[in-house]
């Protein structure tokens, strides 16, 4: 890491809040000021953000497979109440 | 977590079958996904799904409603999944990992910028299997927080209720998990950057 490594380390603990939009204005400004001077932290934040996005994108639109659903209702003795029957 | 206000707790507690079936319909997709993400195995995820609702059915009469129904079901399922993870024979993680230490230790090591890769690079089967492999390398403690917060979309408070840990522990574990996943993905995507020869 270039610049002051200690500074990078201090900000590391705040990155989740920063990426989730939970950091206050002062902290955001501080992180952004540091990133302007520290390419390493900029790459870290960018790749961390991308990592989060890749996992979130995958979650959309996955339902319960119908065979899994059927077996669940059978196990619970709810076959007569299976949706769509 | 989106709550299902349509469900009547009184009916559920008194053992109303139709109401129970409505609860199963409302929550089973989320519970299945939780188990699948935690365990990475469809058969085990299905077992956890079934056990969760069987367990819920048996203990609903004692459910006090201090947490929401969704949080309560997540707790049952998460505990089931964690039990299975801890039983797996060869642990690939350190059991004594100090997951709640706010000092994250070493700075991230790999600092290749791979965000610039063409979008289709992230959609390949190989890339997607890397996402799974990275999660599988997380310790159960980190995997649970990551799955609940990031994938299931629970709030920090809900996650702390499900796991019975403090909100600051949830935050620390989430950051740790994200950093470890990033490190794993960087190892893979940095190679792709070299191969594709696409750098900013
Ligand atoms: Zn820095």
mmCIF file of C-alpha atoms and ligand atoms in Angstrom:
data_model
loop_
_atom_site.group_PDB
_atom_site.id
_atom_site.type_symbol
_atom_site.label_atom_id
_atom_site.label_comp_id
_atom_site.label_asym_id
_atom_site.label_seq_id
_atom_site.Cartn_x
_atom_site.Cartn_y
_atom_site.Cartn_z
ATOM 1 C CA UNK A 1 0.000 0.000 0.000
ATOM 2 C CA UNK A 2 1.337 3.401 -0.869
ATOM 3 C CA UNK A 3 1.243 6.449 1.350
ATOM 4 C CA UNK A 4 0.629 5.939 5.024
ATOM 5 C CA UNK A 5 -0.170 2.293 5.568
ATOM 6 C CA UNK A 6 -1.564 3.060 8.985
ATOM 7 C CA UNK A 7 -4.127 5.361 7.366
ATOM 8 C CA UNK A 8 -5.169 2.567 4.990
ATOM 9 C CA UNK A 9 -5.574 0.260 7.927
ATOM 10 C CA UNK A 10 -7.624 2.756 9.909
ATOM 11 C CA UNK A 11 -10.052 3.215 7.047
ATOM 12 C CA UNK A 12 -10.334 -0.486 6.304
ATOM 13 C CA UNK A 13 -12.644 -1.002 9.282
ATOM 14 C CA UNK A 14 -15.063 1.610 7.934
ATOM 15 C CA UNK A 15 -15.375 0.209 4.417
ATOM 16 C CA UNK A 16 -18.530 -1.846 4.976
ATOM 17 C CA UNK A 17 -20.357 1.184 6.341
ATOM 18 C CA UNK A 18 -19.032 3.263 3.469
ATOM 19 C CA UNK A 19 -20.160 0.777 0.811
ATOM 20 C CA UNK A 20 -23.546 0.239 2.453
ATOM 21 C CA UNK A 21 -24.170 3.958 2.646
ATOM 22 C CA UNK A 22 -24.140 3.863 6.450
ATOM 23 C CA UNK A 23 -21.099 6.086 6.936
ATOM 24 C CA UNK A 24 -21.752 9.697 7.918
ATOM 25 C CA UNK A 25 -20.776 12.574 5.650
ATOM 26 C CA UNK A 26 -17.575 13.333 7.480
ATOM 27 C CA UNK A 27 -16.355 9.740 7.217
ATOM 28 C CA UNK A 28 -17.320 9.493 3.535
ATOM 29 C CA UNK A 29 -15.376 12.664 2.788
ATOM 30 C CA UNK A 30 -12.399 11.319 4.684
ATOM 31 C CA UNK A 31 -12.426 8.013 2.790
ATOM 32 C CA UNK A 32 -12.861 9.723 -0.568
ATOM 33 C CA UNK A 33 -10.055 12.165 0.178
ATOM 34 C CA UNK A 34 -7.776 9.282 1.056
ATOM 35 C CA UNK A 35 -8.732 7.303 -2.049
ATOM 36 C CA UNK A 36 -7.868 10.265 -4.257
ATOM 37 C CA UNK A 37 -4.283 9.951 -3.052
ATOM 38 C CA UNK A 38 -4.078 6.213 -2.540
ATOM 39 C CA UNK A 39 -4.529 4.058 -5.661
ATOM 40 C CA UNK A 40 -4.335 0.870 -3.587
ATOM 41 C CA UNK A 41 -7.332 1.784 -1.480
ATOM 42 C CA UNK A 42 -9.191 2.879 -4.593
ATOM 43 C CA UNK A 43 -8.666 -0.552 -6.143
ATOM 44 C CA UNK A 44 -9.609 -2.203 -2.873
ATOM 45 C CA UNK A 45 -12.887 -0.283 -2.615
ATOM 46 C CA UNK A 46 -13.750 -0.830 -6.287
ATOM 47 C CA UNK A 47 -13.119 -4.567 -6.191
ATOM 48 C CA UNK A 48 -14.873 -4.910 -2.849
ATOM 49 C CA UNK A 49 -17.918 -3.130 -4.235
ATOM 50 C CA UNK A 50 -17.851 -5.322 -7.340
ATOM 51 C CA UNK A 51 -17.585 -8.453 -5.178
ATOM 52 C CA UNK A 52 -20.722 -7.461 -3.281
ATOM 53 C CA UNK A 53 -22.601 -6.675 -6.498
ATOM 54 C CA UNK A 54 -21.679 -10.022 -8.083
ATOM 55 C CA UNK A 55 -23.204 -11.936 -5.173
ATOM 56 C CA UNK A 56 -26.303 -9.770 -4.969
ATOM 57 C CA UNK A 57 -27.049 -10.027 -8.681
ATOM 58 C CA UNK A 58 -27.123 -13.782 -8.418
ATOM 59 C CA UNK A 59 -29.844 -13.822 -5.811
ATOM 60 C CA UNK A 60 -32.565 -12.341 -7.964
ATOM 61 C CA UNK A 61 -35.350 -14.556 -9.204
ATOM 62 C CA UNK A 62 -34.556 -17.862 -7.585
ATOM 63 C CA UNK A 63 -37.658 -19.670 -6.429
ATOM 64 C CA UNK A 64 -38.261 -23.004 -4.755
ATOM 65 C CA UNK A 65 -37.880 -25.876 -7.257
ATOM 66 C CA UNK A 66 -41.272 -27.530 -7.654
ATOM 67 C CA UNK A 67 -40.037 -31.021 -6.758
ATOM 68 C CA UNK A 68 -38.498 -29.666 -3.556
ATOM 69 C CA UNK A 69 -41.763 -27.920 -2.776
ATOM 70 C CA UNK A 70 -43.808 -31.069 -3.383
ATOM 71 C CA UNK A 71 -41.613 -33.144 -1.074
ATOM 72 C CA UNK A 72 -41.750 -30.441 1.604
ATOM 73 C CA UNK A 73 -45.560 -30.375 1.610
ATOM 74 C CA UNK A 74 -45.652 -34.169 1.698
ATOM 75 C CA UNK A 75 -43.261 -34.302 4.650
ATOM 76 C CA UNK A 76 -45.439 -31.777 6.487
ATOM 77 C CA UNK A 77 -48.630 -33.676 5.621
ATOM 78 C CA UNK A 78 -49.886 -30.664 3.719
ATOM 79 C CA UNK A 79 -50.147 -32.228 0.248
ATOM 80 C CA UNK A 80 -53.777 -31.206 -0.066
ATOM 81 C CA UNK A 81 -52.735 -27.579 0.463
ATOM 82 C CA UNK A 82 -49.926 -27.521 -2.118
ATOM 83 C CA UNK A 83 -50.225 -24.185 -3.955
ATOM 84 C CA UNK A 84 -51.585 -24.543 -7.462
ATOM 85 C CA UNK A 85 -53.395 -27.817 -6.834
ATOM 86 C CA UNK B 1 -36.852 -8.457 5.784
ATOM 87 C CA UNK B 2 -40.279 -8.075 4.245
ATOM 88 C CA UNK B 3 -42.815 -9.185 6.760
ATOM 89 C CA UNK B 4 -45.914 -11.112 6.001
ATOM 90 C CA UNK B 5 -48.658 -9.235 7.812
ATOM 91 C CA UNK B 6 -51.332 -11.482 6.406
ATOM 92 C CA UNK B 7 -50.432 -14.326 8.733
ATOM 93 C CA UNK B 8 -52.300 -14.637 12.002
ATOM 94 C CA UNK B 9 -50.057 -15.584 14.891
ATOM 95 C CA UNK B 10 -53.051 -16.709 16.924
ATOM 96 C CA UNK B 11 -54.143 -19.099 14.206
ATOM 97 C CA UNK B 12 -50.600 -20.412 13.818
ATOM 98 C CA UNK B 13 -50.206 -20.959 17.561
ATOM 99 C CA UNK B 14 -53.476 -22.827 17.788
ATOM 100 C CA UNK B 15 -52.313 -25.228 15.072
ATOM 101 C CA UNK B 16 -54.460 -24.007 12.176
ATOM 102 C CA UNK B 17 -53.335 -26.110 9.182
ATOM 103 C CA UNK B 18 -54.363 -23.660 6.485
ATOM 104 C CA UNK B 19 -52.540 -20.845 8.197
ATOM 105 C CA UNK B 20 -49.473 -23.024 8.621
ATOM 106 C CA UNK B 21 -49.547 -23.874 4.905
ATOM 107 C CA UNK B 22 -49.713 -20.151 4.132
ATOM 108 C CA UNK B 23 -46.653 -19.597 6.298
ATOM 109 C CA UNK B 24 -44.814 -22.395 4.484
ATOM 110 C CA UNK B 25 -45.746 -20.896 1.133
ATOM 111 C CA UNK B 26 -44.619 -17.424 2.220
ATOM 112 C CA UNK B 27 -41.257 -18.386 3.689
ATOM 113 C CA UNK B 28 -40.100 -21.646 2.123
ATOM 114 C CA UNK B 29 -38.347 -20.094 -0.907
ATOM 115 C CA UNK B 30 -36.266 -17.812 1.347
ATOM 116 C CA UNK B 31 -35.484 -20.551 3.840
ATOM 117 C CA UNK B 32 -34.449 -22.923 1.073
ATOM 118 C CA UNK B 33 -32.166 -20.317 -0.460
ATOM 119 C CA UNK B 34 -30.628 -19.596 2.938
ATOM 120 C CA UNK B 35 -29.866 -23.281 3.475
ATOM 121 C CA UNK B 36 -28.555 -23.690 -0.058
ATOM 122 C CA UNK B 37 -26.192 -20.734 0.301
ATOM 123 C CA UNK B 38 -24.999 -21.851 3.720
ATOM 124 C CA UNK B 39 -24.415 -25.470 2.766
ATOM 125 C CA UNK B 40 -23.753 -25.376 -0.968
ATOM 126 C CA UNK B 41 -25.523 -28.690 -1.339
ATOM 127 C CA UNK B 42 -29.057 -29.138 -2.674
ATOM 128 C CA UNK B 43 -29.809 -32.347 -0.769
ATOM 129 C CA UNK B 44 -28.667 -30.953 2.566
ATOM 130 C CA UNK B 45 -30.498 -27.707 1.895
ATOM 131 C CA UNK B 46 -33.706 -29.647 1.315
ATOM 132 C CA UNK B 47 -33.216 -31.535 4.588
ATOM 133 C CA UNK B 48 -32.734 -28.264 6.448
ATOM 134 C CA UNK B 49 -35.821 -26.817 4.773
ATOM 135 C CA UNK B 50 -37.950 -29.745 5.925
ATOM 136 C CA UNK B 51 -36.481 -29.811 9.421
ATOM 137 C CA UNK B 52 -37.013 -26.083 9.814
ATOM 138 C CA UNK B 53 -40.743 -26.254 9.172
ATOM 139 C CA UNK B 54 -41.192 -29.479 11.140
ATOM 140 C CA UNK B 55 -39.396 -27.819 14.025
ATOM 141 C CA UNK B 56 -41.481 -24.655 13.594
ATOM 142 C CA UNK B 57 -44.693 -26.667 13.578
ATOM 143 C CA UNK B 58 -43.747 -28.326 16.871
ATOM 144 C CA UNK B 59 -42.682 -25.129 18.616
ATOM 145 C CA UNK B 60 -45.145 -22.563 17.248
ATOM 146 C CA UNK B 61 -47.371 -22.857 20.304
ATOM 147 C CA UNK B 62 -44.425 -21.581 22.343
ATOM 148 C CA UNK B 63 -43.444 -18.808 19.917
ATOM 149 C CA UNK B 64 -43.757 -15.591 21.889
ATOM 150 C CA UNK B 65 -43.448 -13.178 19.007
ATOM 151 C CA UNK B 66 -40.583 -11.224 20.526
ATOM 152 C CA UNK B 67 -38.870 -11.377 17.168
ATOM 153 C CA UNK B 68 -40.734 -11.479 13.885
ATOM 154 C CA UNK B 69 -41.849 -14.766 12.392
ATOM 155 C CA UNK B 70 -39.329 -14.398 9.574
ATOM 156 C CA UNK B 71 -36.449 -13.805 11.973
ATOM 157 C CA UNK B 72 -37.543 -16.772 14.064
ATOM 158 C CA UNK B 73 -37.636 -19.098 11.023
ATOM 159 C CA UNK B 74 -34.243 -17.822 9.894
ATOM 160 C CA UNK B 75 -32.874 -18.627 13.336
ATOM 161 C CA UNK B 76 -34.134 -22.213 13.243
ATOM 162 C CA UNK B 77 -32.775 -22.755 9.740
ATOM 163 C CA UNK B 78 -29.434 -21.075 10.449
ATOM 164 C CA UNK B 79 -28.883 -23.199 13.540
ATOM 165 C CA UNK B 80 -29.646 -26.343 11.568
ATOM 166 C CA UNK B 81 -27.243 -25.328 8.823
ATOM 167 C CA UNK B 82 -24.479 -24.368 11.264
ATOM 168 C CA UNK B 83 -24.819 -27.703 13.029
ATOM 169 C CA UNK B 84 -24.310 -29.487 9.730
ATOM 170 C CA UNK B 85 -21.369 -27.301 8.733
ATOM 171 C CA UNK B 86 -19.633 -27.954 12.030
ATOM 172 C CA UNK B 87 -20.192 -31.681 11.699
ATOM 173 C CA UNK B 88 -18.467 -31.869 8.317
ATOM 174 C CA UNK B 89 -15.420 -33.985 8.742
ATOM 175 C CA UNK B 90 -12.496 -32.031 7.404
ATOM 176 C CA UNK B 91 -12.664 -28.442 8.532
ATOM 177 C CA UNK B 92 -11.116 -26.157 5.919
ATOM 178 C CA UNK B 93 -11.163 -23.241 8.322
ATOM 179 C CA UNK B 94 -9.583 -22.437 11.621
ATOM 180 C CA UNK B 95 -12.073 -23.093 14.398
ATOM 181 C CA UNK B 96 -10.459 -20.569 16.685
ATOM 182 C CA UNK B 97 -10.496 -17.751 14.198
ATOM 183 C CA UNK B 98 -10.996 -14.535 16.180
ATOM 184 C CA UNK B 99 -13.870 -13.411 13.986
ATOM 185 C CA UNK B 100 -15.032 -10.603 16.255
ATOM 186 C CA UNK B 101 -11.699 -8.865 16.727
ATOM 187 C CA UNK B 102 -12.223 -5.402 15.184
ATOM 188 C CA UNK B 103 -8.543 -5.364 14.294
ATOM 189 C CA UNK B 104 -8.630 -6.967 10.875
ATOM 190 C CA UNK B 105 -4.952 -7.823 10.944
ATOM 191 C CA UNK B 106 -3.116 -7.811 7.646
ATOM 192 C CA UNK B 107 -4.061 -5.405 4.924
ATOM 193 C CA UNK B 108 -5.531 -6.909 1.772
ATOM 194 C CA UNK B 109 -2.708 -8.197 -0.355
ATOM 195 C CA UNK B 110 -3.971 -8.517 -3.874
ATOM 196 C CA UNK B 111 -4.626 -5.180 -5.462
ATOM 197 C CA UNK B 112 -5.304 -5.836 -9.119
ATOM 198 C CA UNK B 113 -8.200 -3.867 -10.512
ATOM 199 C CA UNK B 114 -10.464 -6.374 -12.225
ATOM 200 C CA UNK B 115 -13.652 -4.318 -12.210
ATOM 201 C CA UNK B 116 -12.874 -3.293 -15.780
ATOM 202 C CA UNK B 117 -13.302 -6.806 -17.151
ATOM 203 C CA UNK B 118 -16.073 -7.118 -19.742
ATOM 204 C CA UNK B 119 -19.376 -7.986 -18.078
ATOM 205 C CA UNK B 120 -19.572 -11.407 -19.794
ATOM 206 C CA UNK B 121 -16.416 -12.453 -17.920
ATOM 207 C CA UNK B 122 -18.467 -12.436 -14.711
ATOM 208 C CA UNK B 123 -21.262 -14.544 -16.151
ATOM 209 C CA UNK B 124 -19.258 -17.580 -17.272
ATOM 210 C CA UNK B 125 -19.908 -20.876 -15.520
ATOM 211 C CA UNK B 126 -16.344 -20.815 -14.267
ATOM 212 C CA UNK B 127 -16.695 -17.353 -12.751
ATOM 213 C CA UNK B 128 -19.955 -18.352 -11.097
ATOM 214 C CA UNK B 129 -18.387 -21.476 -9.627
ATOM 215 C CA UNK B 130 -15.599 -19.284 -8.245
ATOM 216 C CA UNK B 131 -18.259 -17.295 -6.379
ATOM 217 C CA UNK B 132 -19.460 -20.530 -4.761
ATOM 218 C CA UNK B 133 -15.949 -21.743 -4.015
ATOM 219 C CA UNK B 134 -15.127 -18.470 -2.277
ATOM 220 C CA UNK B 135 -18.163 -18.756 0.010
ATOM 221 C CA UNK B 136 -17.292 -22.346 0.806
ATOM 222 C CA UNK B 137 -13.926 -21.227 2.118
ATOM 223 C CA UNK B 138 -15.510 -18.951 4.700
ATOM 224 C CA UNK B 139 -15.732 -20.262 8.253
ATOM 225 C CA UNK B 140 -19.284 -21.132 9.398
ATOM 226 C CA UNK B 141 -19.405 -17.989 11.557
ATOM 227 C CA UNK B 142 -18.555 -15.721 8.636
ATOM 228 C CA UNK B 143 -20.641 -17.659 6.181
ATOM 229 C CA UNK B 144 -23.737 -17.310 8.346
ATOM 230 C CA UNK B 145 -23.399 -13.530 8.624
ATOM 231 C CA UNK B 146 -22.617 -13.127 4.936
ATOM 232 C CA UNK B 147 -25.571 -15.271 3.878
ATOM 233 C CA UNK B 148 -28.058 -13.576 6.191
ATOM 234 C CA UNK B 149 -26.953 -9.977 5.612
ATOM 235 C CA UNK B 150 -25.827 -9.977 2.018
ATOM 236 C CA UNK B 151 -27.801 -12.714 0.350
ATOM 237 C CA UNK B 152 -30.990 -12.818 2.410
ATOM 238 C CA UNK B 153 -31.050 -9.069 2.883
ATOM 239 C CA UNK B 154 -31.597 -9.102 6.640
ATOM 240 C CA UNK B 155 -30.719 -5.942 8.532
ATOM 241 C CA UNK B 156 -27.805 -5.815 10.965
ATOM 242 C CA UNK B 157 -30.258 -5.966 13.869
ATOM 243 C CA UNK B 158 -32.193 -8.920 12.419
ATOM 244 C CA UNK B 159 -28.956 -10.791 11.775
ATOM 245 C CA UNK B 160 -27.816 -10.180 15.348
ATOM 246 C CA UNK B 161 -31.171 -11.560 16.574
ATOM 247 C CA UNK B 162 -30.926 -14.653 14.402
ATOM 248 C CA UNK B 163 -27.389 -15.457 15.531
ATOM 249 C CA UNK B 164 -27.569 -14.199 19.093
ATOM 250 C CA UNK B 165 -24.515 -11.973 18.679
ATOM 251 C CA UNK B 166 -24.067 -8.194 19.015
ATOM 252 C CA UNK B 167 -24.659 -5.829 16.128
ATOM 253 C CA UNK B 168 -21.008 -4.777 16.157
ATOM 254 C CA UNK B 169 -19.994 -8.440 15.845
ATOM 255 C CA UNK B 170 -22.297 -8.717 12.809
ATOM 256 C CA UNK B 171 -20.598 -5.713 11.221
ATOM 257 C CA UNK B 172 -17.102 -6.981 11.902
ATOM 258 C CA UNK B 173 -17.898 -10.446 10.556
ATOM 259 C CA UNK B 174 -19.571 -9.044 7.451
ATOM 260 C CA UNK B 175 -16.526 -6.946 6.607
ATOM 261 C CA UNK B 176 -14.224 -9.905 7.227
ATOM 262 C CA UNK B 177 -16.331 -12.107 4.989
ATOM 263 C CA UNK B 178 -16.428 -9.516 2.222
ATOM 264 C CA UNK B 179 -12.660 -9.016 2.370
ATOM 265 C CA UNK B 180 -11.986 -12.745 2.224
ATOM 266 C CA UNK B 181 -14.356 -13.181 -0.708
ATOM 267 C CA UNK B 182 -12.738 -10.262 -2.499
ATOM 268 C CA UNK B 183 -9.328 -11.786 -1.939
ATOM 269 C CA UNK B 184 -10.467 -15.109 -3.399
ATOM 270 C CA UNK B 185 -12.160 -13.522 -6.408
ATOM 271 C CA UNK B 186 -9.168 -11.281 -7.038
ATOM 272 C CA UNK B 187 -6.923 -14.324 -7.337
ATOM 273 C CA UNK B 188 -9.189 -15.600 -10.097
ATOM 274 C CA UNK B 189 -10.142 -12.406 -11.915
ATOM 275 C CA UNK B 190 -6.604 -10.976 -11.859
ATOM 276 C CA UNK B 191 -5.629 -13.928 -14.019
ATOM 277 C CA UNK B 192 -8.493 -13.186 -16.361
ATOM 278 C CA UNK B 193 -7.333 -9.576 -16.634
ATOM 279 C CA UNK B 194 -3.938 -10.842 -17.754
ATOM 280 C CA UNK B 195 -5.411 -13.264 -20.251
ATOM 281 C CA UNK B 196 -7.920 -10.878 -21.696
ATOM 282 C CA UNK B 197 -5.269 -8.189 -21.608
ATOM 283 C CA UNK B 198 -7.800 -5.623 -20.572
ATOM 284 C CA UNK B 199 -6.440 -3.064 -18.187
ATOM 285 C CA UNK B 200 -7.589 0.378 -17.382
HETATM 286 ZN ZN1 LIG C 1 -4.848 3.664 1.370
#
